[in-house]
Coordinates of C-alpha atoms in Angstrom, one line a residue:
Chain A
X77 CA -227.1 71.4 -129.8
X78 CA -227.9 67.5 -129.4
X79 CA -230.3 67.5 -132.4
X80 CA -228.6 69.4 -135.3
X81 CA -228.0 67.6 -138.3
X82 CA -224.2 67.4 -139.1
X83 CA -222.6 68.3 -142.5
X84 CA -219.9 67.4 -143.9
X85 CA -218.3 70.2 -146.5
X86 CA -215.6 69.5 -148.7
X87 CA -213.1 72.5 -149.5
X88 CA -211.5 72.1 -153.4
X89 CA -214.0 72.8 -155.7
X90 CA -216.6 73.5 -152.7
X91 CA -215.3 76.0 -150.8
X92 CA -212.8 77.4 -152.5
X93 CA -213.0 77.9 -156.4
X94 CA -210.2 75.7 -157.7
X95 CA -211.4 75.8 -161.3
X96 CA -210.7 79.5 -161.3
X97 CA -207.5 79.3 -160.0
X98 CA -206.4 76.6 -162.4
X99 CA -207.2 79.0 -165.1
X100 CA -205.9 82.1 -163.4
X101 CA -202.5 79.7 -162.8
X102 CA -202.4 78.8 -166.5
X103 CA -203.1 82.3 -167.6
X104 CA -199.8 83.7 -165.7
X105 CA -197.7 80.5 -166.8
X106 CA -198.9 81.1 -170.9
X107 CA -200.7 84.0 -171.4
X108 CA -203.4 81.9 -172.8
X109 CA -207.4 82.5 -171.7
X110 CA -209.1 79.4 -170.9
X111 CA -212.5 80.0 -171.2
X112 CA -214.4 78.0 -168.4
X113 CA -217.0 76.1 -170.5
X114 CA -214.5 74.3 -172.7
X115 CA -213.8 72.6 -169.2
X116 CA -216.8 70.9 -169.1
X117 CA -216.7 67.4 -168.3
X118 CA -213.4 67.0 -168.3
X119 CA -211.1 65.3 -165.7
X120 CA -209.5 67.5 -163.0
X121 CA -206.4 66.5 -163.4
X122 CA -206.2 66.8 -167.4
X123 CA -208.3 69.8 -167.6
X124 CA -205.8 72.4 -169.3
X125 CA -203.9 72.0 -172.6
X126 CA -200.9 71.2 -171.0
X127 CA -202.1 68.2 -168.9
X128 CA -199.1 68.4 -166.6
X129 CA -200.6 71.8 -165.4
X130 CA -202.8 71.4 -162.6
X131 CA -200.6 68.5 -160.6
X132 CA -197.9 71.1 -160.7
X133 CA -200.1 73.9 -159.5
X134 CA -201.2 72.3 -156.5
X135 CA -197.6 71.4 -155.6
X136 CA -196.9 74.9 -156.3
X137 CA -196.0 76.7 -152.6
X138 CA -198.9 79.2 -151.9
X139 CA -201.6 77.3 -154.5
X140 CA -203.8 76.5 -151.5
X141 CA -203.7 79.3 -149.3
X142 CA -204.5 82.1 -152.5
X143 CA -207.6 80.1 -153.6
X144 CA -210.3 82.5 -154.4
X145 CA -213.4 81.3 -152.3
X146 CA -216.2 80.0 -154.2
X147 CA -219.3 82.9 -154.9
X148 CA -221.5 83.0 -151.7
X149 CA -219.9 80.4 -149.8
X150 CA -219.0 82.8 -147.3
X151 CA -222.6 84.0 -146.4
X152 CA -224.6 80.9 -146.5
X153 CA -222.1 78.7 -144.9
X154 CA -222.4 81.0 -142.1
X155 CA -226.3 80.7 -142.6
X156 CA -226.0 76.9 -142.5
X157 CA -223.1 77.5 -138.9
X158 CA -226.4 78.8 -137.3
X159 CA -228.7 75.4 -137.9
X160 CA -226.4 72.7 -138.0
X161 CA -223.2 71.3 -137.1
X162 CA -220.9 72.2 -139.9
X163 CA -217.2 70.0 -140.1
X164 CA -215.1 71.1 -143.0
X165 CA -213.3 67.9 -144.4
X166 CA -210.5 67.8 -146.8
X167 CA -208.4 65.4 -148.3
X168 CA -205.3 67.3 -147.7
X169 CA -202.9 64.6 -146.8
X170 CA -202.4 64.0 -150.2
X171 CA -200.7 67.6 -150.2
X172 CA -198.3 67.8 -147.0
X173 CA -197.1 71.4 -147.6
X174 CA -201.0 72.4 -147.9
X175 CA -201.5 71.7 -144.5
X176 CA -200.6 74.8 -143.3
X177 CA -202.0 76.6 -146.0
X178 CA -205.8 75.2 -145.8
X179 CA -205.9 75.8 -142.1
X180 CA -204.8 79.7 -142.4
X181 CA -207.1 79.5 -145.5
X182 CA -210.3 78.6 -143.6
X183 CA -209.2 81.2 -140.6
X184 CA -209.5 83.9 -143.3
X185 CA -212.5 83.0 -145.2
X186 CA -214.5 81.2 -142.4
X187 CA -213.3 82.4 -139.1
X188 CA -216.2 81.2 -137.2
X189 CA -215.5 77.5 -138.0
X190 CA -213.9 76.4 -134.6
X191 CA -210.6 73.9 -135.5
X192 CA -212.7 71.4 -133.6
X193 CA -214.6 71.2 -136.6
X194 CA -212.1 71.2 -139.2
X195 CA -210.7 67.6 -140.8
X196 CA -207.5 66.8 -143.2
X197 CA -207.8 63.7 -144.2
X198 CA -206.8 61.0 -147.1
X199 CA -209.5 58.5 -147.6
X200 CA -213.0 59.9 -146.7
X201 CA -214.9 56.6 -145.8
X202 CA -214.4 57.0 -142.2
X203 CA -216.0 60.6 -142.0
X204 CA -219.2 60.2 -140.4
X205 CA -221.7 63.5 -140.6
X206 CA -225.3 63.4 -142.1
X207 CA -224.6 65.0 -145.0
X208 CA -221.3 65.4 -146.8
X209 CA -221.2 67.7 -150.2
X210 CA -218.2 67.3 -152.2
X211 CA -217.4 67.2 -155.7
X212 CA -216.2 64.0 -156.0
X213 CA -217.9 61.0 -156.6
X214 CA -215.3 58.9 -155.3
X215 CA -215.8 60.4 -152.1
X216 CA -219.6 60.3 -152.2
X217 CA -219.3 56.5 -152.8
X218 CA -218.7 55.5 -149.4
X219 CA -220.0 57.9 -147.3
X220 CA -223.1 56.5 -145.6
X221 CA -225.1 59.6 -144.8
X222 CA -227.0 61.7 -147.3
X223 CA -224.6 62.1 -150.7
X224 CA -224.8 65.4 -152.4
X225 CA -222.7 66.4 -155.3
X226 CA -221.4 69.9 -155.9
X227 CA -221.5 71.0 -159.2
X228 CA -218.3 71.3 -160.4
X229 CA -216.8 70.8 -164.4
X230 CA -215.4 67.5 -164.1
X231 CA -218.5 65.8 -162.6
X232 CA -220.6 67.4 -165.5
X233 CA -221.5 64.0 -166.8
X234 CA -221.8 62.4 -163.0
X235 CA -225.8 61.3 -162.2
X236 CA -225.4 59.1 -159.7
X237 CA -225.9 61.2 -157.0
X238 CA -228.5 64.8 -156.1
X239 CA -226.6 67.7 -157.7
X240 CA -226.5 71.2 -155.8
X241 CA -225.4 73.7 -158.7
X242 CA -224.0 75.9 -156.7
X243 CA -223.9 78.1 -153.1
X244 CA -227.6 79.1 -153.8
X245 CA -228.6 75.8 -154.5
X246 CA -226.8 74.7 -151.0
X247 CA -229.0 77.3 -149.1
X248 CA -232.4 76.3 -150.9
X249 CA -231.3 72.7 -150.2
X250 CA -230.7 73.0 -146.1
X251 CA -232.3 76.4 -145.3
X252 CA -235.4 77.1 -147.5
Chain B
X168 CA -209.7 43.6 -148.0
X169 CA -213.9 44.6 -147.6
X170 CA -214.1 42.6 -144.6
X171 CA -211.4 43.7 -142.5
X172 CA -212.1 45.6 -139.4
X173 CA -210.7 49.1 -138.8
X174 CA -208.8 50.5 -135.9
X175 CA -208.5 54.6 -135.6
X176 CA -204.9 55.0 -133.1
X177 CA -204.5 57.9 -131.8
X178 CA -201.1 59.7 -132.1
X179 CA -200.0 61.5 -128.8
X180 CA -199.5 59.0 -125.9
X181 CA -200.2 56.4 -128.0
X182 CA -198.1 56.3 -131.0
X183 CA -196.2 58.8 -129.6
X184 CA -194.8 58.8 -125.8
X185 CA -195.8 62.4 -124.6
X186 CA -195.2 62.0 -121.0
X187 CA -191.4 60.6 -121.7
X188 CA -191.1 64.3 -124.0
X189 CA -192.9 66.5 -120.8
X190 CA -190.1 64.9 -118.8
X191 CA -187.2 65.4 -121.1
X192 CA -187.9 69.4 -122.2
X193 CA -188.8 69.7 -118.1
X194 CA -185.4 68.5 -117.4
X195 CA -184.2 70.7 -120.0
X196 CA -185.0 73.8 -118.8
X197 CA -184.5 73.2 -115.1
X198 CA -182.1 70.7 -114.6
X199 CA -184.7 68.6 -112.6
X200 CA -185.6 65.1 -113.4
X201 CA -189.0 64.2 -112.5
X202 CA -190.1 60.2 -111.8
X203 CA -192.5 59.1 -114.2
X204 CA -194.0 57.6 -111.0
X205 CA -195.1 61.2 -109.7
X206 CA -197.3 62.4 -112.6
X207 CA -199.6 59.0 -112.2
X208 CA -203.4 60.5 -111.7
X209 CA -202.3 64.2 -112.5
X210 CA -204.0 66.1 -115.5
X211 CA -202.0 65.8 -118.5
X212 CA -202.1 69.9 -119.0
X213 CA -200.6 70.2 -115.0
X214 CA -198.8 67.4 -114.7
X215 CA -195.2 69.0 -113.8
X216 CA -194.3 71.5 -110.9
X217 CA -194.6 74.6 -113.4
X218 CA -198.3 74.2 -114.3
X219 CA -197.5 76.3 -117.6
X220 CA -194.9 74.0 -118.8
X221 CA -196.7 71.2 -120.6
X222 CA -198.9 73.6 -122.8
X223 CA -195.6 76.1 -123.3
X224 CA -193.7 72.6 -124.8
X225 CA -196.7 71.6 -127.0
X226 CA -196.5 75.3 -128.6
X227 CA -192.7 74.6 -128.8
X228 CA -191.8 74.3 -132.5
X229 CA -190.3 70.9 -133.5
X230 CA -191.4 69.3 -130.1
X231 CA -194.3 66.9 -132.3
X232 CA -191.2 66.2 -134.8
X233 CA -189.4 65.1 -132.1
X234 CA -191.5 62.9 -129.9
X235 CA -190.0 59.4 -128.8
X236 CA -192.0 56.6 -130.8
X237 CA -194.3 54.3 -127.6
X238 CA -192.0 51.3 -127.0
X239 CA -193.2 48.3 -129.1
X240 CA -195.7 50.6 -131.0
X241 CA -193.5 50.2 -134.5
X242 CA -193.9 46.4 -134.5
X243 CA -197.3 45.9 -133.4
X244 CA -198.7 48.7 -135.4
X245 CA -196.9 47.0 -138.6
X246 CA -198.7 43.7 -137.3
X247 CA -201.9 45.1 -137.1
X248 CA -201.1 46.4 -140.7
X249 CA -201.4 43.0 -142.6
X250 CA -204.7 42.2 -140.8
X251 CA -206.7 45.8 -140.2
X252 CA -207.6 48.6 -141.9
X253 CA -205.5 51.4 -139.5
X254 CA -206.3 55.1 -139.6
X255 CA -204.2 57.3 -137.6
X256 CA -206.8 60.0 -135.8
X257 CA -205.2 62.5 -134.3
X258 CA -206.5 66.0 -132.9
X259 CA -203.8 68.2 -134.4
X260 CA -206.0 70.9 -135.2
X261 CA -205.4 72.5 -132.0
X262 CA -201.8 73.0 -133.0
X263 CA -201.6 73.9 -136.6
X264 CA -197.9 74.5 -136.3
X265 CA -197.4 70.9 -136.0
X266 CA -199.6 69.8 -138.8
X267 CA -196.7 69.1 -140.8
X268 CA -194.1 67.9 -138.2
X269 CA -197.0 65.0 -137.3
X270 CA -197.0 64.0 -140.7
X271 CA -192.8 64.0 -141.3
X272 CA -193.4 62.1 -138.1
X273 CA -195.6 59.3 -139.0
X274 CA -193.6 58.9 -142.3
X275 CA -190.3 58.7 -140.5
X276 CA -192.0 55.9 -137.8
X277 CA -194.8 54.1 -139.6
X278 CA -194.1 54.7 -143.5
X279 CA -196.2 51.6 -144.2
X280 CA -199.3 53.5 -143.4
X281 CA -200.4 55.9 -146.4
X282 CA -201.7 59.4 -146.5
X283 CA -204.9 58.3 -147.6
X284 CA -205.0 56.7 -143.6
X285 CA -203.9 59.8 -141.9
X286 CA -206.5 62.3 -140.1
X287 CA -206.1 65.5 -138.5
X288 CA -208.9 66.6 -136.7
X289 CA -210.6 68.7 -133.6
X290 CA -213.5 66.9 -132.6
X291 CA -213.4 63.2 -132.9
X292 CA -216.9 62.6 -132.7
X293 CA -217.4 62.0 -136.5
X294 CA -214.7 59.3 -136.9
X295 CA -216.1 56.1 -137.6
X296 CA -214.3 53.0 -137.6
X297 CA -214.8 49.6 -135.7
X298 CA -212.2 50.4 -132.8
X299 CA -210.5 53.4 -131.4
X300 CA -207.3 53.3 -129.5
X301 CA -206.9 56.7 -127.6
X302 CA -205.5 57.9 -124.1
X303 CA -208.2 60.5 -123.6
X304 CA -211.6 59.2 -122.4
X305 CA -213.3 62.5 -124.0
X306 CA -212.5 61.0 -127.3
X307 CA -213.9 57.4 -126.5
X308 CA -217.2 58.6 -124.5
X309 CA -218.8 59.7 -128.5
X310 CA -216.9 57.2 -130.2
X311 CA -219.8 54.9 -132.1
X312 CA -217.4 51.9 -132.2
X313 CA -215.5 49.7 -129.5
X314 CA -213.3 52.6 -127.4
X315 CA -210.2 51.0 -125.8
X316 CA -208.5 53.5 -123.4
X317 CA -204.5 53.2 -123.7
X318 CA -203.1 53.5 -120.5
X319 CA -201.2 56.8 -119.4
X320 CA -200.3 58.8 -116.3
X321 CA -203.0 61.1 -116.8
X322 CA -205.9 58.4 -117.3
X323 CA -205.1 56.1 -114.5
X324 CA -208.5 56.4 -112.4
X325 CA -210.6 56.2 -115.6
X326 CA -212.6 52.8 -115.4
X327 CA -215.6 53.7 -117.7
X328 CA -213.3 52.0 -120.6
X329 CA -211.3 48.8 -121.1
X330 CA -207.9 49.6 -120.5
X331 CA -204.8 48.1 -123.0
X332 CA -201.5 49.1 -120.4
X333 CA -198.9 48.9 -123.2
X334 CA -198.3 48.0 -127.0
X335 CA -198.2 44.1 -125.8
X336 CA -201.3 44.3 -124.7
X337 CA -202.7 45.8 -127.9
X338 CA -201.1 43.0 -129.7
X339 CA -202.5 40.2 -127.1
X340 CA -206.2 41.8 -128.0
X341 CA -206.1 42.4 -131.8
X342 CA -203.6 39.6 -132.8
X343 CA -203.7 36.7 -130.3

């Protein structure tokens, strides 16, 4: 137990597929379908034709409770859980109404992760684990361990950090 | 800014006076007043004559929202805020219904602490700051920085860590 390496896993854009949810909400609101490929390279908060939409969706009650889980995340996280000390670390504090939704979402999709291993914070600079898997460079920049960039449309141009393009790549990195 | 030392402050029993709230709830429930001095040295979860009471109160909706703030905590934390990077770090995840209550409580009593500096977690072992002020030895034992024990009835017999007996002692330690 003591020798296990620790990994901090981000929620939004990593465990959860926020992009798919933005597109689904936009379709619900406007009837207009946005192709994921057209979002590549756009900033997350202004990725939709209505640049106020993402922020509005994030503040919509239930948004975080109904996020789709990322493809293969459950299987890979379950496998990682056997070999590493996993922590879910989410910058949830910006959206206080999301706190309980995020807790319940984790309980639904990742029930094997104990409450002891969940962290809701603002600034992630005080989190100290061996690895951090995150889609936002701002969180990786202040991290003292090994930073890993989880591929997302909004970070397509980033070259500073090692990029893992999906959960299969995460499995290969940590379990191969 | 960059050279400020960082301090993690626990909530329950440190920023908030949990003991007073246990006694108030017990009086409300039974009509029996418990003198604080009679609790010294007792374990927190079994400090009242009804040993199931504390756990029941912790699970009572609103318990965390209505906690009294510790004597002098507001003035001292405000002064610390000028000279240190402060983080509030609470093991809130054990009580998921408390998450929003704790957030709102902090907004009421410590409005100058940004959401960026609030951390709700389970195990505090991944928190990395220069100092941790906490009333529970289990949190101090795994801490890599300078551990400081905030005096509480349940930790009266502990001798392993430097003890600060109240918020005036905290002010003296960090600001003198």
